[in-house]
JSON list of C-alpha atoms in Angstrom, two decimals:
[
{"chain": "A", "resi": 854, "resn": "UNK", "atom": "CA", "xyz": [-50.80, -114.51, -56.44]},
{"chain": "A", "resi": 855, "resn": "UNK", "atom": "CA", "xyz": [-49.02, -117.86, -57.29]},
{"chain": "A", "resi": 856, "resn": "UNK", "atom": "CA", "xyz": [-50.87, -119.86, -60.48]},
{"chain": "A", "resi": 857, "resn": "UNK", "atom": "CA", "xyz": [-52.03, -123.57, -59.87]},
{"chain": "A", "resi": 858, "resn": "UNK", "atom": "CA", "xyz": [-49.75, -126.18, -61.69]},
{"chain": "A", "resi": 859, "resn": "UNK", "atom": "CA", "xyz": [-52.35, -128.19, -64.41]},
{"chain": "A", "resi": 860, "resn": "UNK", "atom": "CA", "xyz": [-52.04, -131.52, -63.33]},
{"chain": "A", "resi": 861, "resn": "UNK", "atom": "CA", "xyz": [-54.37, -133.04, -65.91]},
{"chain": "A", "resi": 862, "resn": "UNK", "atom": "CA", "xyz": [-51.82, -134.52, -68.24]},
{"chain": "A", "resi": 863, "resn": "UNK", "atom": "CA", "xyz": [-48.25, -135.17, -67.30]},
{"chain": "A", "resi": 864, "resn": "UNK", "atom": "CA", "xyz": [-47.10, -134.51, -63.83]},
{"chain": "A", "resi": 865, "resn": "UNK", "atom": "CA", "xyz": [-43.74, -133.46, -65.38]},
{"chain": "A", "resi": 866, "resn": "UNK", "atom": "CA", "xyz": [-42.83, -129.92, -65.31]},
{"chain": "A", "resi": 867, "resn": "UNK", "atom": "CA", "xyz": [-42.74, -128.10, -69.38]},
{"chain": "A", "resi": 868, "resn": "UNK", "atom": "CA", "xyz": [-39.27, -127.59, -70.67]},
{"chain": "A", "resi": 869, "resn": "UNK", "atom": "CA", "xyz": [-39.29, -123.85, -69.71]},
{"chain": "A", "resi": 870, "resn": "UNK", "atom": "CA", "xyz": [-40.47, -124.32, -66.31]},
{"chain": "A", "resi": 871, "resn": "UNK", "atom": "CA", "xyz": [-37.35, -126.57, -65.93]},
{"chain": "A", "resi": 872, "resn": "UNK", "atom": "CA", "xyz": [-35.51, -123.79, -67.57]},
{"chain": "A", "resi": 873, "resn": "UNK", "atom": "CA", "xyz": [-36.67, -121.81, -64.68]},
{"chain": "A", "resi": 874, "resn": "UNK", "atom": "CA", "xyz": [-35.18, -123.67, -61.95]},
{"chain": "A", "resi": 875, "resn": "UNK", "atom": "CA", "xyz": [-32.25, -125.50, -63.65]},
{"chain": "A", "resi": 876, "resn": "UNK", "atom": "CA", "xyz": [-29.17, -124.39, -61.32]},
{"chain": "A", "resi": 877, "resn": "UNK", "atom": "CA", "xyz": [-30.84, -123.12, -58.39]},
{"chain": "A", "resi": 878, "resn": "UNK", "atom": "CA", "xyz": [-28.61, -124.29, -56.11]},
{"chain": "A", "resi": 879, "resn": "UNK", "atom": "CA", "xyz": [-29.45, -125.25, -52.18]},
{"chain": "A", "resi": 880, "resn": "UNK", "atom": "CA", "xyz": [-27.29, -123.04, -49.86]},
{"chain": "A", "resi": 881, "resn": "UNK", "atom": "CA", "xyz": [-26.01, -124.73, -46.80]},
{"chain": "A", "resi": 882, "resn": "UNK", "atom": "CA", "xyz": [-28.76, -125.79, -43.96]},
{"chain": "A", "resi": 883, "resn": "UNK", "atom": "CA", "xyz": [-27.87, -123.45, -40.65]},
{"chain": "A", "resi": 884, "resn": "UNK", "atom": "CA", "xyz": [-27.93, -124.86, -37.14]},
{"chain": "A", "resi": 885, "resn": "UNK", "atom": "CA", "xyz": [-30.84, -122.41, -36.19]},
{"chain": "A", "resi": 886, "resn": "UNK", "atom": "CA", "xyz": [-32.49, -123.57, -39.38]},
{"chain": "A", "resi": 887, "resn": "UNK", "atom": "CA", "xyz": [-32.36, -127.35, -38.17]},
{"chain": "A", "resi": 888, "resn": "UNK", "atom": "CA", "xyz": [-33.18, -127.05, -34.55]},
{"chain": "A", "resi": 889, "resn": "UNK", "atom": "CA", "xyz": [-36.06, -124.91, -35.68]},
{"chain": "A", "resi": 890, "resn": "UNK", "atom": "CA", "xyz": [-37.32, -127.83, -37.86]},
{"chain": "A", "resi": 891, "resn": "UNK", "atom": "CA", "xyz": [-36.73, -130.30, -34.73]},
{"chain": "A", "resi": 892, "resn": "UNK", "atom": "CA", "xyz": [-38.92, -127.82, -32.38]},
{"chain": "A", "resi": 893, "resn": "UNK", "atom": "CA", "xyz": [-41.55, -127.49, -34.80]},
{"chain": "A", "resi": 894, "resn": "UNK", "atom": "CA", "xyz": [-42.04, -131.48, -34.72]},
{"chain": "A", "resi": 895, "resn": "UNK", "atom": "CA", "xyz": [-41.37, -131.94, -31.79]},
{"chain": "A", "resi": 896, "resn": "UNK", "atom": "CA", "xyz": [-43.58, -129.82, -30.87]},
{"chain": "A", "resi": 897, "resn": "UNK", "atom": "CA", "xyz": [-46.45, -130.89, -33.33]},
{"chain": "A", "resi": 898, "resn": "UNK", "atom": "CA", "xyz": [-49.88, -132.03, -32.57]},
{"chain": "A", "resi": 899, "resn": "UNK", "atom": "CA", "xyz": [-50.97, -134.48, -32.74]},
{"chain": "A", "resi": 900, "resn": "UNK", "atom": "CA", "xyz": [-47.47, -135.71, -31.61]},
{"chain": "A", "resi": 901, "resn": "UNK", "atom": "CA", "xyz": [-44.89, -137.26, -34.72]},
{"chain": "A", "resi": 902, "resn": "UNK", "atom": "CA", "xyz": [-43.20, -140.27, -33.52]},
{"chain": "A", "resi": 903, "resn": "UNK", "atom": "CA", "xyz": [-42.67, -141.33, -37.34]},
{"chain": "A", "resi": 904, "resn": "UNK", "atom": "CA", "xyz": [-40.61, -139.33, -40.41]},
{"chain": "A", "resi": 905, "resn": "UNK", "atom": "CA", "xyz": [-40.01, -140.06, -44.23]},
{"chain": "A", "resi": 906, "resn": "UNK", "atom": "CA", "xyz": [-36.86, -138.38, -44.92]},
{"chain": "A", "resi": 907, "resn": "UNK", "atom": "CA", "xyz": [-36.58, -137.13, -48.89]},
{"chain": "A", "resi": 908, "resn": "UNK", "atom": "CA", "xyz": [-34.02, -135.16, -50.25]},
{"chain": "A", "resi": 909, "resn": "UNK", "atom": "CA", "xyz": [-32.22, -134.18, -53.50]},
{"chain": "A", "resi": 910, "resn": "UNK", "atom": "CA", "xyz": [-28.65, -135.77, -53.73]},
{"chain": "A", "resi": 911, "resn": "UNK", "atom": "CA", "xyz": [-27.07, -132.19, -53.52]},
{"chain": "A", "resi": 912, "resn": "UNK", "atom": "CA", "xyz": [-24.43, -132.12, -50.63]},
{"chain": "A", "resi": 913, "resn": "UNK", "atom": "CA", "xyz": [-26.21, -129.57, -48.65]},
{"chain": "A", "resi": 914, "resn": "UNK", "atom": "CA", "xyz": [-29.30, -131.59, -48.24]},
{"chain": "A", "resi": 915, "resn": "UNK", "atom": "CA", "xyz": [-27.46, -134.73, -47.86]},
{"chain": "A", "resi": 916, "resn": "UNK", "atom": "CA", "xyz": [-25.92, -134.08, -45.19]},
{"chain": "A", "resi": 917, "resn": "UNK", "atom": "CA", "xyz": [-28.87, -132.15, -43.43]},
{"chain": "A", "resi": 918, "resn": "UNK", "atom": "CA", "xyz": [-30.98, -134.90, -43.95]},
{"chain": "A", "resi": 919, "resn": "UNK", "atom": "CA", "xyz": [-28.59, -137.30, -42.07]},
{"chain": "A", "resi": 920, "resn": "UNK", "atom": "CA", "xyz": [-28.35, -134.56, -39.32]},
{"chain": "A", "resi": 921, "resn": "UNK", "atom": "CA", "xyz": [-32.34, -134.64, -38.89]},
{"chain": "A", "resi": 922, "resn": "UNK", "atom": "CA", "xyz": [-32.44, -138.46, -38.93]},
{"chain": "A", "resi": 923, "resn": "UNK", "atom": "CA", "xyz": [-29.65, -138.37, -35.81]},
{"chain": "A", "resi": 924, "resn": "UNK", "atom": "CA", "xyz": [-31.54, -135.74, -33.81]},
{"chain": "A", "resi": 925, "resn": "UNK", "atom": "CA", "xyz": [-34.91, -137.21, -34.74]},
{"chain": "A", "resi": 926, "resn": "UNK", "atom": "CA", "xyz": [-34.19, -140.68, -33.17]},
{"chain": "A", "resi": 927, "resn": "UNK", "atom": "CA", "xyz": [-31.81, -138.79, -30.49]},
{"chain": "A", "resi": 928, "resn": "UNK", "atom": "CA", "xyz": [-35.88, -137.40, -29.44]},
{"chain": "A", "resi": 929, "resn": "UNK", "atom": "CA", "xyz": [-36.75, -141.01, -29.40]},
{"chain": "A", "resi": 930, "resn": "UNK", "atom": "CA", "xyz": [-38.53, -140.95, -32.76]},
{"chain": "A", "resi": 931, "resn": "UNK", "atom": "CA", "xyz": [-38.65, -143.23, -35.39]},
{"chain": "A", "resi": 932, "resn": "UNK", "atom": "CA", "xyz": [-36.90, -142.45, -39.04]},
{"chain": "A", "resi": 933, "resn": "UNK", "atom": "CA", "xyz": [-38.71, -145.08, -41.05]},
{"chain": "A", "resi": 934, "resn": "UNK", "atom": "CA", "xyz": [-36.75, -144.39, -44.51]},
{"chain": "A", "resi": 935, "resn": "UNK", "atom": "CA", "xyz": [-34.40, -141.58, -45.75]},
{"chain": "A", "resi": 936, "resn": "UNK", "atom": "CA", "xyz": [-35.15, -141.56, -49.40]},
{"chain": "A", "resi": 937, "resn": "UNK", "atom": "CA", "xyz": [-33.02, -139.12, -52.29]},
{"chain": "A", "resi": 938, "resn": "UNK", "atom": "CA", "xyz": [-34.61, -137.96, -55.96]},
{"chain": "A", "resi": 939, "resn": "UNK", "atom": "CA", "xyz": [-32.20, -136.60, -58.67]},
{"chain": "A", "resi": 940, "resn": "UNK", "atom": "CA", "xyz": [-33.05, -133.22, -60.48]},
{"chain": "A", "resi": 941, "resn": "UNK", "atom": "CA", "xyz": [-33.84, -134.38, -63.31]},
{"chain": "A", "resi": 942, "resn": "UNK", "atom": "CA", "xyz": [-35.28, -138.30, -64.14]},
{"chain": "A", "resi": 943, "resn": "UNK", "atom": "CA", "xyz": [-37.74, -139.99, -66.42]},
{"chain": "A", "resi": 944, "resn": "UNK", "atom": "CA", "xyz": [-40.88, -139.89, -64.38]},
{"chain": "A", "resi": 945, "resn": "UNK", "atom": "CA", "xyz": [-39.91, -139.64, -60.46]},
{"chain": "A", "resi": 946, "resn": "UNK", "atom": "CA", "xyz": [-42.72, -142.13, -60.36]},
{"chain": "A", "resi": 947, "resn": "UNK", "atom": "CA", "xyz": [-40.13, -144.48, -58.34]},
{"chain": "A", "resi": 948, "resn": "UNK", "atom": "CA", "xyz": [-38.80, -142.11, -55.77]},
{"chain": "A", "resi": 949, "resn": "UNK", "atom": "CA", "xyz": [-42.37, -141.33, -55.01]},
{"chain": "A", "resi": 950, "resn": "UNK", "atom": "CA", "xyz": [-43.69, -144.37, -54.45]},
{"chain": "A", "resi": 951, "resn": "UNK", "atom": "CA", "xyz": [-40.44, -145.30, -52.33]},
{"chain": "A", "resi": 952, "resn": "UNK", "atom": "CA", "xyz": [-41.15, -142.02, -50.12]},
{"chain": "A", "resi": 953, "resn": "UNK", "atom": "CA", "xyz": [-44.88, -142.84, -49.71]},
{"chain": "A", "resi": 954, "resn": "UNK", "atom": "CA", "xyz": [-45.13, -146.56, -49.30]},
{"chain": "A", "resi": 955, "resn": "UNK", "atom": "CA", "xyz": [-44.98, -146.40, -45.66]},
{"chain": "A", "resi": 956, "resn": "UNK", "atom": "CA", "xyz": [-47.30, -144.10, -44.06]},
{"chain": "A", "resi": 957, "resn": "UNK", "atom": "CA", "xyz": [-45.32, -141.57, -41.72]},
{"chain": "A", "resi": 958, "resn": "UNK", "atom": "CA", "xyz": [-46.63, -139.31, -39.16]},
{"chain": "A", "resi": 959, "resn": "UNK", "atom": "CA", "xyz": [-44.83, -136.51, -41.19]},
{"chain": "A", "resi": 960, "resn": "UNK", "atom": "CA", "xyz": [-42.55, -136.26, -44.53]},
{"chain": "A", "resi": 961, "resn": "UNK", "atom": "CA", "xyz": [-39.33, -134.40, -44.35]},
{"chain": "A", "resi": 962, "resn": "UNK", "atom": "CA", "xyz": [-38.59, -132.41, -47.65]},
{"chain": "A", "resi": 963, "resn": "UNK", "atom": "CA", "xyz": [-34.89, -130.71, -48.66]},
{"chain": "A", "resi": 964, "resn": "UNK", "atom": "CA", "xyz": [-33.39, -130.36, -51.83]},
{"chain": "A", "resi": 965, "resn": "UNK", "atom": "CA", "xyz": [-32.87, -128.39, -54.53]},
{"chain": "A", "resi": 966, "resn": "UNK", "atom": "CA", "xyz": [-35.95, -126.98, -56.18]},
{"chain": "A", "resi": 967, "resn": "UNK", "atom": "CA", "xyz": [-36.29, -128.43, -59.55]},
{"chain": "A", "resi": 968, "resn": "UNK", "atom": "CA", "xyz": [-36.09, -131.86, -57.84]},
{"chain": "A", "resi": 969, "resn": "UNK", "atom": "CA", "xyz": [-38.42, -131.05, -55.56]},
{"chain": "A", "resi": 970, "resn": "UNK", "atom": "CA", "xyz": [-40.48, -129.41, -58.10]},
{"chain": "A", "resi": 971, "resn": "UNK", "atom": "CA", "xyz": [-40.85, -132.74, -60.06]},
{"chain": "A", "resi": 972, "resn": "UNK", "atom": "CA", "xyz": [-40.81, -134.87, -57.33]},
{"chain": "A", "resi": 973, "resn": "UNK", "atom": "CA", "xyz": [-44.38, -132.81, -55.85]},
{"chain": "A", "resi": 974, "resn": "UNK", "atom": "CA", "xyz": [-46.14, -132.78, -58.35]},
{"chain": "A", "resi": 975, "resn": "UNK", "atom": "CA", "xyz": [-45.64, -136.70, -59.05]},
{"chain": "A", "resi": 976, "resn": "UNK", "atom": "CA", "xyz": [-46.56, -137.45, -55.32]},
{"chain": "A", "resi": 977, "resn": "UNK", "atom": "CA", "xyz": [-49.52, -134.93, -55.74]},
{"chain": "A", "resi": 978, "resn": "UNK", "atom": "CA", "xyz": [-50.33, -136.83, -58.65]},
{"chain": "A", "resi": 979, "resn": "UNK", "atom": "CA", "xyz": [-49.56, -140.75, -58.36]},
{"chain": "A", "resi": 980, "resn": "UNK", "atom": "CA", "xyz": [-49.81, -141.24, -54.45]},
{"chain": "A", "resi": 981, "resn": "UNK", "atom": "CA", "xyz": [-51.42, -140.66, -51.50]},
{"chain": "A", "resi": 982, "resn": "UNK", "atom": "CA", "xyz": [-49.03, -138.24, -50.28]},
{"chain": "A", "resi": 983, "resn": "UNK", "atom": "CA", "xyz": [-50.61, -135.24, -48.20]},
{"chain": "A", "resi": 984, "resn": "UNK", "atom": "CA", "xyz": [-48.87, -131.92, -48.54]},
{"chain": "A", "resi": 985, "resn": "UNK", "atom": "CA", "xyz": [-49.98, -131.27, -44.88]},
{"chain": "A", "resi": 986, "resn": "UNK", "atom": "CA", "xyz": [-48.07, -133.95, -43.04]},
{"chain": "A", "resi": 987, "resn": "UNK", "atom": "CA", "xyz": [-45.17, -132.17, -45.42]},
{"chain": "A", "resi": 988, "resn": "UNK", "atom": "CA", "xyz": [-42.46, -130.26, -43.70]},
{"chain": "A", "resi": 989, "resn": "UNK", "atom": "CA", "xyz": [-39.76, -128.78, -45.67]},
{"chain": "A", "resi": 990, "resn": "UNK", "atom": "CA", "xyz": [-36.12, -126.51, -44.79]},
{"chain": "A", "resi": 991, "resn": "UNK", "atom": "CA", "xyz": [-35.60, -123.39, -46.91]},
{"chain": "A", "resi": 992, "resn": "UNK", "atom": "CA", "xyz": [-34.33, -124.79, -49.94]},
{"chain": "A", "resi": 993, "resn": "UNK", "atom": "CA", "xyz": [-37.87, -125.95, -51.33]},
{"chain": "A", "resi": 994, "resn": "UNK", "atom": "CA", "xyz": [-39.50, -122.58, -50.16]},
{"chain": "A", "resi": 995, "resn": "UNK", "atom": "CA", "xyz": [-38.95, -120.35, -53.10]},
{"chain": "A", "resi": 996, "resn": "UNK", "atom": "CA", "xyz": [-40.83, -118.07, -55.07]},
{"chain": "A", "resi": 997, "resn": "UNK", "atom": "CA", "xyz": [-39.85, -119.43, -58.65]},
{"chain": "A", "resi": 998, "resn": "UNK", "atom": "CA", "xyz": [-40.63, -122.92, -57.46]},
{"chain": "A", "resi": 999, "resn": "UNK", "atom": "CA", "xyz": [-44.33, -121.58, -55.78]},
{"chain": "A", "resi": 1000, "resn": "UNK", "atom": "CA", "xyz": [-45.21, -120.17, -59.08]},
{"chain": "A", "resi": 1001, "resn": "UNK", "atom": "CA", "xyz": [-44.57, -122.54, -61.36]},
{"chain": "A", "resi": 1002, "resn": "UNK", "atom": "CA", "xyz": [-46.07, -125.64, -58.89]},
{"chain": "A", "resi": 1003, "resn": "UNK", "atom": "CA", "xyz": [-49.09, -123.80, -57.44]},
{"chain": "A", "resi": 1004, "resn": "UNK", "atom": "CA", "xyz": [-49.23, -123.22, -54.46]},
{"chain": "A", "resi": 1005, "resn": "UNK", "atom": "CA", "xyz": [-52.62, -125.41, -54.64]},
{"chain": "A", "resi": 1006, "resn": "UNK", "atom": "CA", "xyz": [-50.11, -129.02, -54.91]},
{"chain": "A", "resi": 1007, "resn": "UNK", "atom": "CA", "xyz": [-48.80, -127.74, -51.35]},
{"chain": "A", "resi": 1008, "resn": "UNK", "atom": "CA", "xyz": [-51.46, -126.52, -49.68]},
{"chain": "A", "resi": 1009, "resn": "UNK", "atom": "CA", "xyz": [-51.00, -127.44, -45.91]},
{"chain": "A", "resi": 1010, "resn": "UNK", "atom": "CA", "xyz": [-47.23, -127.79, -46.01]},
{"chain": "A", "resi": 1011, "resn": "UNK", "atom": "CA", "xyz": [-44.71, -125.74, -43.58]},
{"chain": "A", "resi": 1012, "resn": "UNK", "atom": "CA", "xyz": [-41.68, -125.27, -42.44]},
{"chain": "A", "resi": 1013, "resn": "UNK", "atom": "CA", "xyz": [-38.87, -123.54, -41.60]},
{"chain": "A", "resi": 1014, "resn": "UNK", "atom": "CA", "xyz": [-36.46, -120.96, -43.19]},
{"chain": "A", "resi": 1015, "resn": "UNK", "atom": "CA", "xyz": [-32.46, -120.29, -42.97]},
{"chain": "A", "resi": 1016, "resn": "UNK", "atom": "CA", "xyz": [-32.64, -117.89, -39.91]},
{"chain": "A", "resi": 1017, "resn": "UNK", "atom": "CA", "xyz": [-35.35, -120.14, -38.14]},
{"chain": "A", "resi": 1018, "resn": "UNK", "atom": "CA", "xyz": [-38.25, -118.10, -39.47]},
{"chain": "A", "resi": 1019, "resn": "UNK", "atom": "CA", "xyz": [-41.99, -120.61, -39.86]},
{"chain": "A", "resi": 1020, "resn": "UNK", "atom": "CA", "xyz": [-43.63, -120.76, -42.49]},
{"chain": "A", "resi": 1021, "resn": "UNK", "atom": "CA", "xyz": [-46.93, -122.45, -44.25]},
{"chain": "A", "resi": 1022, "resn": "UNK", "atom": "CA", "xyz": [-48.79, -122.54, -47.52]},
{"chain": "A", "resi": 1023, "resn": "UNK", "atom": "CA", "xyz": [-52.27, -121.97, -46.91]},
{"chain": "A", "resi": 1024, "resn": "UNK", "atom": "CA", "xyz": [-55.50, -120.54, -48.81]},
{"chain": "A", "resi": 1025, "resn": "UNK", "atom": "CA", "xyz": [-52.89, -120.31, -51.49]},
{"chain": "A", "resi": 1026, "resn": "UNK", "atom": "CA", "xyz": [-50.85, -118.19, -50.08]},
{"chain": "A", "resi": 1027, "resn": "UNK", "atom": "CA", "xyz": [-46.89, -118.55, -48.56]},
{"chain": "A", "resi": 1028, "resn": "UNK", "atom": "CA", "xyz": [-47.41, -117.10, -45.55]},
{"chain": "A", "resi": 1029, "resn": "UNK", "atom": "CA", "xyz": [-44.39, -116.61, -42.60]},
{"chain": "A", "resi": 1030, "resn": "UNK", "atom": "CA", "xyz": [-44.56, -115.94, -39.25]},
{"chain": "A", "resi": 1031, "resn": "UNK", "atom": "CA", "xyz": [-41.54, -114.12, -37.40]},
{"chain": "A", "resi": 1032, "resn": "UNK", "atom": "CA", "xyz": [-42.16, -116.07, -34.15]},
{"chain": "A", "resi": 1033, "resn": "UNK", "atom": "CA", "xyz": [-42.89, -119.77, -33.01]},
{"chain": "A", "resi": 1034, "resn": "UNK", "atom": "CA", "xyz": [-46.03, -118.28, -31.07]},
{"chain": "A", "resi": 1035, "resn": "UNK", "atom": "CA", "xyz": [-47.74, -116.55, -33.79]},
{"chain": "A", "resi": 1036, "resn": "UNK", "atom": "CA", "xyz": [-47.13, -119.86, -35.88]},
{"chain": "A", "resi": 1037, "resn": "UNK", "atom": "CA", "xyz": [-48.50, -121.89, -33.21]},
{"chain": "A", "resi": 1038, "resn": "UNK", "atom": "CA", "xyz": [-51.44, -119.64, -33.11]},
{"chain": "A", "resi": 1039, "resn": "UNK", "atom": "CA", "xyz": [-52.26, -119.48, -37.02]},
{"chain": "A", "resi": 1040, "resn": "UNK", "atom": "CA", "xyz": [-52.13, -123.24, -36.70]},
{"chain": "A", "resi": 1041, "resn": "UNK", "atom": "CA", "xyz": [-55.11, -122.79, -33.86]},
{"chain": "A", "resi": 1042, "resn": "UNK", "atom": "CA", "xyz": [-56.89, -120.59, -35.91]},
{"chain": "A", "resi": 1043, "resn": "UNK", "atom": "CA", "xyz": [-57.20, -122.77, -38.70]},
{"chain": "A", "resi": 1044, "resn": "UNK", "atom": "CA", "xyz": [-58.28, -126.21, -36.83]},
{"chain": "A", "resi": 1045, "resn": "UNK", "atom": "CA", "xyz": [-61.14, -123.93, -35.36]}
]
């Protein structure tokens, strides 16, 4: 079972939990991977016509999250901001804020980890940012990064892994499902 991150004083990670995930490099986004991502949007109810890309400045996610932006709006969807975080800043109080000052039908997450890992638990923290409109690629679903951010800051995100697999965080748990129908029907499940 994955611990719950204490958010009650800083939203920064401890020095050993960055210890953890300093160097975790993103491997490179697959095409199965991304058109995964688009059919789970697309695909999405109630429908998305709005995203919030974020990403860490890595190449990898870089250039997937330019890739998403050009097949989002190919869909006829709207990309209202494509935002980047470093891995390691003062506060990520100002990426945050930049990713959540518009109010998207869903958030697009890549990066690596230990950005992401700040960057979540500041938008858990200082925003309005829901974890359930949250939809991330395989680099920020990882085991190290679940267990030192709780599982608890995510609850309700999903998304997709390198060889197209779903998955979601739910009642704590990182669950995945080997096919889009059995995602489809957890997602049923739960709204009932």
């Amino acid at each position: 079972m994955y611990k719950t991150h204490d958010n009650s004083g800083t939203p920064l990670l401890r020095r050993a939990e960055v210890a953890l995930l300093t160097g975790i490099k993103s491997l490179p986004h697959t095409q199965k991977e991304l058109q995964a991502l688009m059919n789970m949007l697309t695909t999405e109810r109630p429908y998305i016509e709005s995203i919030t890309i974020g990403h860490g400045r890595d190449q990898a996610s870089t250039i997937v999250a330019r890739e998403l932006a050009s097949l989002w709006e190919a869909t006829g969807g709207f990309v209202l901001k494509i935002i980047d975080w470093p891995e390691e800043a003062a506060s990520w109080l100002k990426p945050a804020k930049r990713f959540t000052d518009e109010t998207p039908d869903a958030w697009i997450v890549t990066g690596p980890i230990l950005g992401w890992a700040q960057m979540s638990c500041r938008l858990k923290r200082s925003t309005d940012w829901d974890p359930s409109k949250t939809f991330g690629f395989s680099s920020v679903a990882d085991s190290r990064f679940f267990n030192i951010v709780g599982l608890r800051t995510l609850e309700g995100m999903r998304g997709v892994l390198n060889d197209g697999t779903s998955w979601r965080l739910s009642d704590g748990q990182f669950i995945t499902y080997p096919n889009e129908s059995e995602y489809r029907s957890s997602l049923n499940n739960k709204s009932q």
